[in-house]
């Protein structure tokens, strides 16, 4: 096992002035490229730096009765009397043992004459917890293991103590990571956490959070404020969990984000706020979502879009683990409109090209509405793999976009294809199309036309699915680096079900774009907002906006959205009490970590995740309540099901 | 307003080796003794150090459109063109303005010829948010304000912009702190937070948490792990909030502490865990409790009581703000038994003496049970103030201890008093009592006899109440310093209502004292545990224990407590999977901060507290739910009230 620690953010220890903060890779996790075979490796840097000179080391042993962790002993320790504690991972010939802890492994040696320990070890189940005192020896020349941190030494046992015997037949073996299915790993998470990969995920998570806090507090003077999670239901919010109280019929809601509290903090002169906040959302069963999740929540007064975006870029630069490939110096920006046009999504994955191409001009004869558009994506050799199965899958997916007509073709003879297409588009259109598409050889082409939003969204899905398919054929398409991108200029509203046909695209506190304030009265769906999302490799990892600070404008927006002012009086009063202009952002830390560490699921970066159904796999929670609770909270269970 | 920032923990910036960590007062909050008049001052150090050389300053202005906060300008800035943003706090003669932000104040000057701004300011309500650009000038000699950080300079306004006009007639004025009642302050918390005292509380809180994290992560290699708050109900736990789910009749519980999760982390080889964790407890209306609260939760493997206690002492030394009087180098320890004997409570307030004195030997003739005991406390001049009102109050309080007889006397003539007492105790007993009590002059004596626990508890209450009363007469009794003390050797169980008449004193995972394991079978109520509490100035601020790591012992304890093993199988399996010996502690941060800052209530150190009834004062939450939620969560509101 590699030495996972110290994953010390240098800057935490030796802060420099802000001007230097932008240097990438300030966090050091030395030698950590040697992760377990299952770990995806391509995001890690290969040329890792030496780990001996990174300033003061963290002391992992103070306050315990061990003298070293199982990863710390080196040739320099030879002759020292040491105490190690950990799990018995392996034994050979009742003589050579491997002790493991969360940091690494050390080889132990039982003396030939120590028959008692030999007998003890013979029947001691693996994963029993032991405490060993002994002397550090150099391993014989042929036995040195260059791949192990402690591979040059072993410990000759003097005293051997079993601290806690493990059961035989644990549900899975720590040496066979690959063999445990996720359901079993989740049920016995306390065993699963012993694996190197999970240790890395938990420790990287902790260090990332610490580095973020260090930047925000020590460099930028942000104030960490804890806000309540038991709150009032937000009108027009997504599904919130409710919590009954001893007041009959009255409930708290669990907050979806500290949005309103952080805005109140701005009015309260805590002008640089952050919090690593627990948030709650009841979305029922949705893959790779959790009912509770963590976000880095940030808000600033007297700032603008650029201020918040710069902060987030520099924060990520500062806290980015050095074992990972670096982030670009500055993150590109793209408008919502442009992202939809080029990538068919507001979460563009910039690890590969294959943009959508506009061919509306060629198909305009088919136009029936103002929104009509036609787009295509072209794949040429070596990306030509349109099998029946992927074709069927894409056809199925296209049914989610009923206002778009979808054509997918594997083309070997372009002349034939244009001939066929002239039946659909007419000859004139086909001529224009021919001029637009320059391909000659074998190609795969996806083309869609109809309602603009359906067309681009369908081709955006197509783009992702087809590239996955091509990569599954062993053809590398995606770049291994990190590709962050800001998406800006979102529409303020989208079509909704209220009387005005509107709903917030982000939330009702988002400020409209100053250039589009005039549109709010006339064509609100065309008004842009001052919202921005940060997308990393196709995952939305942060979203924020400049907020409304004018009480009258906020009231106007509530009215447009049919939100009852009476329920939001406190927000309007807050804005009118002397509230500075302000804006902020929230980073989804679970998603960010999963993207950083390239894990298959966000569950891999959460210590105790729920299943996709929302169940706790260890205890089976949720569970029925007793009569006492029903009485205390004045609730009955009804049979009406939703 | 004093300059609250930077409250930089030096050690965060320039870490030293652990050997140096024990030096007290490593955090600097310069010049912060000049708090608002309302703040209790006696805990603060008067001789504050100079704030200019504390290493790199935090940059409060990056990412904003101001160039300085309202506390930063000095004589060195004269001639500089600056931009300030903040609240209009005051104006005089339409010419001199005071701008305020969360950091301090600056004086602004309108040019004589700038009639436009003069007119604007004339009608601009105080608390409007403004942005000012201008040039820094030296104040005329007679106008220098030595009590203000920025008192040597003023800013001559060039451009003046109203960013957000405040309403006239806000509920209270920021210059009249004393006049707002708490209910009003809570309802308009976003205004209340602008006060200097609240700014200090929030910023000290943030910095304390950061310093604690820095010690744990950067010095001691602890791992910050977020554990779930949506969990399963704990058998035998205190009242937990419940959360309905989409599975009809099935509920999560909101965790009271991460206890079980942190023990699983120990089994999972995260051997040094901490978390600043949100916890929940539904205790109905109880003064100075909150339905959600924050604790610093810590757990370690391979440790013992001493290890955990040393960690907490050094953690507090490290993170203790330097503006406060220092903590002692090491904290004294007292056993539960000794605390009860001397102070009549397991939360002894060591800021003053007046111990309980045992006089059982003098009263043993009155003994009816084995538990019989007699104790007294004596107060001599100048602490002799037994008025009728305090006498009545103590009499009322004594009714909570029905198994104790209570005598309270103001004694001017001891001879008479002993004569009177001989009627109660008999002459022989009075002779012994006379030998025990050495007082001669005017005294106040409280004496109680009967059941030991009732007797000492009654006198413990008496001790606190009477000293409060004496201090209210203007006689100083309590020392102004901080007096932490560890209370150890708690009983493992106390009398309870289950079949065995037992309940856990701490929680069912607490390890029994190794010397008392034999008593578990025979006299469980006499068995001590490996639990320890940290008490500061009479407030319990932390509690922890070494936990049971042996699955069979844990099962035995569950059985004694009538806890259904079936519901706790996962914990027993966890212990049997190879779980190291471990122990930990939880520090109540709200209580700690309130004690540190000597605030009247924990509400003063929480940004958005609930009322004592558990209501959110801003929104009025909790509130009724709609039919959609009732249907979604399969609940009806019943009329059965608890």
mmCIF file with all atom_site columns, N, CA, C and O in Angstrom, chain A residues 12 60 63 66 103 164 194 215 218 226 229 252 267 271 280 282 294 303 314 549 614 633, chain B residues 12 60 63 66 103 164 194 215 218 221 226 229 252 267 271 280 282 294 303 314 549 614 633:
data_model
loop_
_atom_site.group_PDB
_atom_site.id
_atom_site.type_symbol
_atom_site.label_atom_id
_atom_site.label_alt_id
_atom_site.label_comp_id
_atom_site.label_asym_id
_atom_site.label_entity_id
_atom_site.label_seq_id
_atom_site.pdbx_PDB_ins_code
_atom_site.Cartn_x
_atom_site.Cartn_y
_atom_site.Cartn_z
_atom_site.occupancy
_atom_site.B_iso_or_equiv
_atom_site.pdbx_formal_charge
_atom_site.auth_seq_id
_atom_site.auth_comp_id
_atom_site.auth_asym_id
_atom_site.auth_atom_id
_atom_site.pdbx_PDB_model_num
ATOM 1   N N  . UNK A 1 12  ? -1.226  25.395 3.431  1.00 0.00 ? 12  UNK A N  1
ATOM 2   C CA . UNK A 1 12  ? -1.789  25.425 4.768  1.00 0.00 ? 12  UNK A CA 1
ATOM 3   C C  . UNK A 1 12  ? -0.691  25.714 5.768  1.00 0.00 ? 12  UNK A C  1
ATOM 4   O O  . UNK A 1 12  ? -0.868  26.385 6.757  1.00 0.00 ? 12  UNK A O  1
ATOM 5   N N  . UNK A 1 60  ? 0.742   11.170 13.558 1.00 0.00 ? 60  UNK A N  1
ATOM 6   C CA . UNK A 1 60  ? -0.407  10.258 13.596 1.00 0.00 ? 60  UNK A CA 1
ATOM 7   C C  . UNK A 1 60  ? -0.434  9.426  14.862 1.00 0.00 ? 60  UNK A C  1
ATOM 8   O O  . UNK A 1 60  ? -1.355  8.646  15.053 1.00 0.00 ? 60  UNK A O  1
ATOM 9   N N  . UNK A 1 63  ? -1.082  10.604 21.358 1.00 0.00 ? 63  UNK A N  1
ATOM 10  C CA . UNK A 1 63  ? -2.310  10.228 22.076 1.00 0.00 ? 63  UNK A CA 1
ATOM 11  C C  . UNK A 1 63  ? -2.694  8.751  21.888 1.00 0.00 ? 63  UNK A C  1
ATOM 12  O O  . UNK A 1 63  ? -3.802  8.356  22.228 1.00 0.00 ? 63  UNK A O  1
ATOM 13  N N  . UNK A 1 66  ? 0.574   3.293  20.107 1.00 0.00 ? 66  UNK A N  1
ATOM 14  C CA . UNK A 1 66  ? 1.525   2.812  19.109 1.00 0.00 ? 66  UNK A CA 1
ATOM 15  C C  . UNK A 1 66  ? 2.647   3.855  18.994 1.00 0.00 ? 66  UNK A C  1
ATOM 16  O O  . UNK A 1 66  ? 2.461   5.018  19.380 1.00 0.00 ? 66  UNK A O  1
ATOM 17  N N  . UNK A 1 103 ? -2.950  3.265  6.972  1.00 0.00 ? 103 UNK A N  1
ATOM 18  C CA . UNK A 1 103 ? -1.862  3.994  6.334  1.00 0.00 ? 103 UNK A CA 1
ATOM 19  C C  . UNK A 1 103 ? -0.997  3.103  5.443  1.00 0.00 ? 103 UNK A C  1
ATOM 20  O O  . UNK A 1 103 ? -0.396  3.582  4.500  1.00 0.00 ? 103 UNK A O  1
ATOM 21  N N  . UNK A 1 164 ? -8.374  -7.585 19.705 1.00 0.00 ? 164 UNK A N  1
ATOM 22  C CA . UNK A 1 164 ? -9.766  -7.959 19.440 1.00 0.00 ? 164 UNK A CA 1
ATOM 23  C C  . UNK A 1 164 ? -9.772  -8.979 18.314 1.00 0.00 ? 164 UNK A C  1
ATOM 24  O O  . UNK A 1 164 ? -9.392  -8.668 17.179 1.00 0.00 ? 164 UNK A O  1
ATOM 25  N N  . UNK A 1 194 ? -11.787 -0.349 5.008  1.00 0.00 ? 194 UNK A N  1
ATOM 26  C CA . UNK A 1 194 ? -10.385 -0.722 5.241  1.00 0.00 ? 194 UNK A CA 1
ATOM 27  C C  . UNK A 1 194 ? -9.590  -0.812 3.934  1.00 0.00 ? 194 UNK A C  1
ATOM 28  O O  . UNK A 1 194 ? -8.372  -0.807 3.957  1.00 0.00 ? 194 UNK A O  1
ATOM 29  N N  . UNK A 1 215 ? -7.943  28.236 2.423  1.00 0.00 ? 215 UNK A N  1
ATOM 30  C CA . UNK A 1 215 ? -7.946  29.336 1.460  1.00 0.00 ? 215 UNK A CA 1
ATOM 31  C C  . UNK A 1 215 ? -8.978  30.393 1.844  1.00 0.00 ? 215 UNK A C  1
ATOM 32  O O  . UNK A 1 215 ? -8.683  31.591 1.894  1.00 0.00 ? 215 UNK A O  1
ATOM 33  N N  . UNK A 1 218 ? -8.019  31.706 5.876  1.00 0.00 ? 218 UNK A N  1
ATOM 34  C CA . UNK A 1 218 ? -6.702  32.293 6.157  1.00 0.00 ? 218 UNK A CA 1
ATOM 35  C C  . UNK A 1 218 ? -6.233  33.248 5.066  1.00 0.00 ? 218 UNK A C  1
ATOM 36  O O  . UNK A 1 218 ? -5.471  34.159 5.343  1.00 0.00 ? 218 UNK A O  1
ATOM 37  N N  . UNK A 1 226 ? -22.543 28.575 10.677 1.00 0.00 ? 226 UNK A N  1
ATOM 38  C CA . UNK A 1 226 ? -23.467 27.450 10.613 1.00 0.00 ? 226 UNK A CA 1
ATOM 39  C C  . UNK A 1 226 ? -24.900 27.968 10.615 1.00 0.00 ? 226 UNK A C  1
ATOM 40  O O  . UNK A 1 226 ? -25.280 28.710 11.512 1.00 0.00 ? 226 UNK A O  1
ATOM 41  N N  . UNK A 1 229 ? -30.739 23.816 9.762  1.00 0.00 ? 229 UNK A N  1
ATOM 42  C CA . UNK A 1 229 ? -31.266 22.886 8.759  1.00 0.00 ? 229 UNK A CA 1
ATOM 43  C C  . UNK A 1 229 ? -32.759 22.667 8.964  1.00 0.00 ? 229 UNK A C  1
ATOM 44  O O  . UNK A 1 229 ? -33.446 22.233 8.050  1.00 0.00 ? 229 UNK A O  1
ATOM 45  N N  . UNK A 1 252 ? -41.318 21.303 10.536 1.00 0.00 ? 252 UNK A N  1
ATOM 46  C CA . UNK A 1 252 ? -40.171 21.957 9.920  1.00 0.00 ? 252 UNK A CA 1
ATOM 47  C C  . UNK A 1 252 ? -39.972 21.344 8.528  1.00 0.00 ? 252 UNK A C  1
ATOM 48  O O  . UNK A 1 252 ? -40.461 20.258 8.233  1.00 0.00 ? 252 UNK A O  1
ATOM 49  N N  . UNK A 1 267 ? -27.175 40.829 4.610  1.00 0.00 ? 267 UNK A N  1
ATOM 50  C CA . UNK A 1 267 ? -27.837 41.980 5.240  1.00 0.00 ? 267 UNK A CA 1
ATOM 51  C C  . UNK A 1 267 ? -27.271 42.209 6.639  1.00 0.00 ? 267 UNK A C  1
ATOM 52  O O  . UNK A 1 267 ? -27.286 43.328 7.145  1.00 0.00 ? 267 UNK A O  1
ATOM 53  N N  . UNK A 1 271 ? -20.038 39.800 5.449  1.00 0.00 ? 271 UNK A N  1
ATOM 54  C CA . UNK A 1 271 ? -20.008 40.028 4.003  1.00 0.00 ? 271 UNK A CA 1
ATOM 55  C C  . UNK A 1 271 ? -19.184 39.013 3.222  1.00 0.00 ? 271 UNK A C  1
ATOM 56  O O  . UNK A 1 271 ? -19.144 39.079 1.990  1.00 0.00 ? 271 UNK A O  1
ATOM 57  N N  . UNK A 1 280 ? -30.542 18.768 2.075  1.00 0.00 ? 280 UNK A N  1
ATOM 58  C CA . UNK A 1 280 ? -31.450 17.628 1.984  1.00 0.00 ? 280 UNK A CA 1
ATOM 59  C C  . UNK A 1 280 ? -32.369 17.799 0.790  1.00 0.00 ? 280 UNK A C  1
ATOM 60  O O  . UNK A 1 280 ? -32.854 18.900 0.533  1.00 0.00 ? 280 UNK A O  1
ATOM 61  N N  . UNK A 1 282 ? -35.511 15.391 -1.168 1.00 0.00 ? 282 UNK A N  1
ATOM 62  C CA . UNK A 1 282 ? -36.213 14.116 -1.322 1.00 0.00 ? 282 UNK A CA 1
ATOM 63  C C  . UNK A 1 282 ? -36.640 13.967 -2.765 1.00 0.00 ? 282 UNK A C  1
ATOM 64  O O  . UNK A 1 282 ? -37.690 14.447 -3.162 1.00 0.00 ? 282 UNK A O  1
ATOM 65  N N  . UNK A 1 294 ? -23.579 17.268 0.611  1.00 0.00 ? 294 UNK A N  1
ATOM 66  C CA . UNK A 1 294 ? -22.779 18.344 1.194  1.00 0.00 ? 294 UNK A CA 1
ATOM 67  C C  . UNK A 1 294 ? -22.427 19.358 0.126  1.00 0.00 ? 294 UNK A C  1
ATOM 68  O O  . UNK A 1 294 ? -22.009 18.981 -0.962 1.00 0.00 ? 294 UNK A O  1
ATOM 69  N N  . UNK A 1 303 ? -19.868 42.305 -4.760 1.00 0.00 ? 303 UNK A N  1
ATOM 70  C CA . UNK A 1 303 ? -19.141 41.555 -5.778 1.00 0.00 ? 303 UNK A CA 1
ATOM 71  C C  . UNK A 1 303 ? -19.975 41.466 -7.048 1.00 0.00 ? 303 UNK A C  1
ATOM 72  O O  . UNK A 1 303 ? -21.079 41.996 -7.119 1.00 0.00 ? 303 UNK A O  1
ATOM 73  N N  . UNK A 1 314 ? -9.670  30.270 -8.178 1.00 0.00 ? 314 UNK A N  1
ATOM 74  C CA . UNK A 1 314 ? -8.462  30.316 -7.344 1.00 0.00 ? 314 UNK A CA 1
ATOM 75  C C  . UNK A 1 314 ? -8.571  29.388 -6.143 1.00 0.00 ? 314 UNK A C  1
ATOM 76  O O  . UNK A 1 314 ? -7.590  28.778 -5.714 1.00 0.00 ? 314 UNK A O  1
ATOM 77  N N  . UNK A 1 549 ? -31.103 42.313 -4.937 1.00 0.00 ? 549 UNK A N  1
ATOM 78  C CA . UNK A 1 549 ? -30.982 42.987 -3.642 1.00 0.00 ? 549 UNK A CA 1
ATOM 79  C C  . UNK A 1 549 ? -32.030 44.076 -3.467 1.00 0.00 ? 549 UNK A C  1
ATOM 80  O O  . UNK A 1 549 ? -32.155 44.644 -2.398 1.00 0.00 ? 549 UNK A O  1
ATOM 81  N N  . UNK A 1 614 ? -32.689 5.270  -1.139 1.00 0.00 ? 614 UNK A N  1
ATOM 82  C CA . UNK A 1 614 ? -32.707 6.098  0.059  1.00 0.00 ? 614 UNK A CA 1
ATOM 83  C C  . UNK A 1 614 ? -32.647 5.294  1.344  1.00 0.00 ? 614 UNK A C  1
ATOM 84  O O  . UNK A 1 614 ? -32.957 5.815  2.415  1.00 0.00 ? 614 UNK A O  1
ATOM 85  N N  . UNK A 1 633 ? -46.068 13.321 18.156 1.00 0.00 ? 633 UNK A N  1
ATOM 86  C CA . UNK A 1 633 ? -46.057 14.194 16.980 1.00 0.00 ? 633 UNK A CA 1
ATOM 87  C C  . UNK A 1 633 ? -47.426 14.281 16.301 1.00 0.00 ? 633 UNK A C  1
ATOM 88  O O  . UNK A 1 633 ? -47.528 14.808 15.187 1.00 0.00 ? 633 UNK A O  1
ATOM 89  N N  . UNK B 2 12  ? -1.741  28.421 12.637 1.00 0.00 ? 12  UNK B N  1
ATOM 90  C CA . UNK B 2 12  ? -2.277  28.021 11.347 1.00 0.00 ? 12  UNK B CA 1
ATOM 91  C C  . UNK B 2 12  ? -1.303  28.422 10.249 1.00 0.00 ? 12  UNK B C  1
ATOM 92  O O  . UNK B 2 12  ? -1.118  27.738 9.260  1.00 0.00 ? 12  UNK B O  1
ATOM 93  N N  . UNK B 2 60  ? -9.435  40.885 2.842  1.00 0.00 ? 60  UNK B N  1
ATOM 94  C CA . UNK B 2 60  ? -10.891 40.964 2.921  1.00 0.00 ? 60  UNK B CA 1
ATOM 95  C C  . UNK B 2 60  ? -11.506 41.590 1.687  1.00 0.00 ? 60  UNK B C  1
ATOM 96  O O  . UNK B 2 60  ? -12.725 41.678 1.598  1.00 0.00 ? 60  UNK B O  1
ATOM 97  N N  . UNK B 2 63  ? -11.848 40.067 -4.764 1.00 0.00 ? 63  UNK B N  1
ATOM 98  C CA . UNK B 2 63  ? -13.113 39.635 -5.376 1.00 0.00 ? 63  UNK B CA 1
ATOM 99  C C  . UNK B 2 63  ? -14.272 40.598 -5.122 1.00 0.00 ? 63  UNK B C  1
ATOM 100 O O  . UNK B 2 63  ? -15.429 40.250 -5.337 1.00 0.00 ? 63  UNK B O  1
ATOM 101 N N  . UNK B 2 66  ? -14.722 46.977 -3.484 1.00 0.00 ? 66  UNK B N  1
ATOM 102 C CA . UNK B 2 66  ? -14.157 47.959 -2.546 1.00 0.00 ? 66  UNK B CA 1
ATOM 103 C C  . UNK B 2 66  ? -12.635 47.785 -2.549 1.00 0.00 ? 66  UNK B C  1
ATOM 104 O O  . UNK B 2 66  ? -12.135 46.725 -2.948 1.00 0.00 ? 66  UNK B O  1
ATOM 105 N N  . UNK B 2 103 ? -16.539 45.302 9.895  1.00 0.00 ? 103 UNK B N  1
ATOM 106 C CA . UNK B 2 103 ? -15.188 45.380 10.449 1.00 0.00 ? 103 UNK B CA 1
ATOM 107 C C  . UNK B 2 103 ? -14.953 46.638 11.283 1.00 0.00 ? 103 UNK B C  1
ATOM 108 O O  . UNK B 2 103 ? -14.111 46.629 12.162 1.00 0.00 ? 103 UNK B O  1
ATOM 109 N N  . UNK B 2 164 ? -28.298 50.501 -2.095 1.00 0.00 ? 164 UNK B N  1
ATOM 110 C CA . UNK B 2 164 ? -29.617 50.002 -1.707 1.00 0.00 ? 164 UNK B CA 1
ATOM 111 C C  . UNK B 2 164 ? -30.136 50.850 -0.561 1.00 0.00 ? 164 UNK B C  1
ATOM 112 O O  . UNK B 2 164 ? -29.566 50.871 0.522  1.00 0.00 ? 164 UNK B O  1
ATOM 113 N N  . UNK B 2 194 ? -25.603 43.045 12.665 1.00 0.00 ? 194 UNK B N  1
ATOM 114 C CA . UNK B 2 194 ? -24.713 44.164 12.333 1.00 0.00 ? 194 UNK B CA 1
ATOM 115 C C  . UNK B 2 194 ? -24.020 44.739 13.573 1.00 0.00 ? 194 UNK B C  1
ATOM 116 O O  . UNK B 2 194 ? -23.037 45.457 13.452 1.00 0.00 ? 194 UNK B O  1
ATOM 117 N N  . UNK B 2 215 ? -5.473  22.266 14.213 1.00 0.00 ? 215 UNK B N  1
ATOM 118 C CA . UNK B 2 215 ? -4.752  21.397 15.146 1.00 0.00 ? 215 UNK B CA 1
ATOM 119 C C  . UNK B 2 215 ? -4.995  19.926 14.806 1.00 0.00 ? 215 UNK B C  1
ATOM 120 O O  . UNK B 2 215 ? -4.057  19.132 14.696 1.00 0.00 ? 215 UNK B O  1
ATOM 121 N N  . UNK B 2 218 ? -3.783  19.337 10.686 1.00 0.00 ? 218 UNK B N  1
ATOM 122 C CA . UNK B 2 218 ? -2.395  19.627 10.284 1.00 0.00 ? 218 UNK B CA 1
ATOM 123 C C  . UNK B 2 218 ? -1.370  19.153 11.307 1.00 0.00 ? 218 UNK B C  1
ATOM 124 O O  . UNK B 2 218 ? -0.232  18.865 10.948 1.00 0.00 ? 218 UNK B O  1
ATOM 125 N N  . UNK B 2 221 ? -3.083  14.819 12.269 1.00 0.00 ? 221 UNK B N  1
ATOM 126 C CA . UNK B 2 221 ? -3.488  13.897 11.206 1.00 0.00 ? 221 UNK B CA 1
ATOM 127 C C  . UNK B 2 221 ? -4.855  13.258 11.408 1.00 0.00 ? 221 UNK B C  1
ATOM 128 O O  . UNK B 2 221 ? -5.050  12.081 11.070 1.00 0.00 ? 221 UNK B O  1
ATOM 129 N N  . UNK B 2 226 ? -17.681 13.184 7.134  1.00 0.00 ? 226 UNK B N  1
ATOM 130 C CA . UNK B 2 226 ? -19.085 13.553 7.306  1.00 0.00 ? 226 UNK B CA 1
ATOM 131 C C  . UNK B 2 226 ? -19.933 12.291 7.405  1.00 0.00 ? 226 UNK B C  1
ATOM 132 O O  . UNK B 2 226 ? -19.878 11.437 6.520  1.00 0.00 ? 226 UNK B O  1
ATOM 133 N N  . UNK B 2 229 ? -27.001 12.243 8.830  1.00 0.00 ? 229 UNK B N  1
ATOM 134 C CA . UNK B 2 229 ? -27.894 12.698 9.901  1.00 0.00 ? 229 UNK B CA 1
ATOM 135 C C  . UNK B 2 229 ? -29.247 11.994 9.821  1.00 0.00 ? 229 UNK B C  1
ATOM 136 O O  . UNK B 2 229 ? -29.973 11.954 10.798 1.00 0.00 ? 229 UNK B O  1
ATOM 137 N N  . UNK B 2 252 ? -37.049 8.032  8.967  1.00 0.00 ? 252 UNK B N  1
ATOM 138 C CA . UNK B 2 252 ? -35.692 8.177  9.479  1.00 0.00 ? 252 UNK B CA 1
ATOM 139 C C  . UNK B 2 252 ? -35.784 8.821  10.870 1.00 0.00 ? 252 UNK B C  1
ATOM 140 O O  . UNK B 2 252 ? -36.794 9.435  11.222 1.00 0.00 ? 252 UNK B O  1
ATOM 141 N N  . UNK B 2 267 ? -13.696 0.712  13.210 1.00 0.00 ? 267 UNK B N  1
ATOM 142 C CA . UNK B 2 267 ? -13.599 -0.623 12.605 1.00 0.00 ? 267 UNK B CA 1
ATOM 143 C C  . UNK B 2 267 ? -13.126 -0.503 11.158 1.00 0.00 ? 267 UNK B C  1
ATOM 144 O O  . UNK B 2 267 ? -12.522 -1.430 10.621 1.00 0.00 ? 267 UNK B O  1
ATOM 145 N N  . UNK B 2 271 ? -8.647  5.741  11.844 1.00 0.00 ? 271 UNK B N  1
ATOM 146 C CA . UNK B 2 271 ? -8.366  5.610  13.277 1.00 0.00 ? 271 UNK B CA 1
ATOM 147 C C  . UNK B 2 271 ? -8.237  6.930  14.015 1.00 0.00 ? 271 UNK B C  1
ATOM 148 O O  . UNK B 2 271 ? -8.065  6.937  15.229 1.00 0.00 ? 271 UNK B O  1
ATOM 149 N N  . UNK B 2 280 ? -29.207 16.641 16.599 1.00 0.00 ? 280 UNK B N  1
ATOM 150 C CA . UNK B 2 280 ? -30.601 17.021 16.797 1.00 0.00 ? 280 UNK B CA 1
ATOM 151 C C  . UNK B 2 280 ? -31.140 16.377 18.062 1.00 0.00 ? 280 UNK B C  1
ATOM 152 O O  . UNK B 2 280 ? -30.852 15.208 18.331 1.00 0.00 ? 280 UNK B O  1
ATOM 153 N N  . UNK B 2 282 ? -34.938 16.528 20.329 1.00 0.00 ? 282 UNK B N  1
ATOM 154 C CA . UNK B 2 282 ? -36.241 17.146 20.562 1.00 0.00 ? 282 UNK B CA 1
ATOM 155 C C  . UNK B 2 282 ? -36.550 17.066 22.042 1.00 0.00 ? 282 UNK B C  1
ATOM 156 O O  . UNK B 2 282 ? -37.078 16.070 22.522 1.00 0.00 ? 282 UNK B O  1
ATOM 157 N N  . UNK B 2 294 ? -24.364 21.961 17.539 1.00 0.00 ? 294 UNK B N  1
ATOM 158 C CA . UNK B 2 294 ? -23.132 21.550 16.875 1.00 0.00 ? 294 UNK B CA 1
ATOM 159 C C  . UNK B 2 294 ? -22.171 20.964 17.888 1.00 0.00 ? 294 UNK B C  1
ATOM 160 O O  . UNK B 2 294 ? -21.972 21.543 18.952 1.00 0.00 ? 294 UNK B O  1
ATOM 161 N N  . UNK B 2 303 ? -6.209  4.060  21.908 1.00 0.00 ? 303 UNK B N  1
ATOM 162 C CA . UNK B 2 303 ? -5.984  5.123  22.894 1.00 0.00 ? 303 UNK B CA 1
ATOM 163 C C  . UNK B 2 303 ? -6.597  4.729  24.228 1.00 0.00 ? 303 UNK B C  1
ATOM 164 O O  . UNK B 2 303 ? -7.176  3.647  24.363 1.00 0.00 ? 303 UNK B O  1
ATOM 165 N N  . UNK B 2 314 ? -4.813  19.851 24.855 1.00 0.00 ? 314 UNK B N  1
ATOM 166 C CA . UNK B 2 314 ? -3.885  20.503 23.928 1.00 0.00 ? 314 UNK B CA 1
ATOM 167 C C  . UNK B 2 314 ? -4.623  21.162 22.764 1.00 0.00 ? 314 UNK B C  1
ATOM 168 O O  . UNK B 2 314 ? -4.228  22.223 22.280 1.00 0.00 ? 314 UNK B O  1
ATOM 169 N N  . UNK B 2 549 ? -15.226 -2.561 22.976 1.00 0.00 ? 549 UNK B N  1
ATOM 170 C CA . UNK B 2 549 ? -14.839 -3.069 21.660 1.00 0.00 ? 549 UNK B CA 1
ATOM 171 C C  . UNK B 2 549 ? -15.050 -4.573 21.536 1.00 0.00 ? 549 UNK B C  1
ATOM 172 O O  . UNK B 2 549 ? -14.882 -5.129 20.462 1.00 0.00 ? 549 UNK B O  1
ATOM 173 N N  . UNK B 2 614 ? -38.605 26.373 20.319 1.00 0.00 ? 614 UNK B N  1
ATOM 174 C CA . UNK B 2 614 ? -38.212 25.660 19.112 1.00 0.00 ? 614 UNK B CA 1
ATOM 175 C C  . UNK B 2 614 ? -38.753 26.308 17.841 1.00 0.00 ? 614 UNK B C  1
ATOM 176 O O  . UNK B 2 614 ? -38.775 25.681 16.788 1.00 0.00 ? 614 UNK B O  1
ATOM 177 N N  . UNK B 2 633 ? -46.184 11.488 1.970  1.00 0.00 ? 633 UNK B N  1
ATOM 178 C CA . UNK B 2 633 ? -45.566 10.823 3.113  1.00 0.00 ? 633 UNK B CA 1
ATOM 179 C C  . UNK B 2 633 ? -46.549 9.961  3.904  1.00 0.00 ? 633 UNK B C  1
ATOM 180 O O  . UNK B 2 633 ? -46.244 9.504  5.008  1.00 0.00 ? 633 UNK B O  1
#
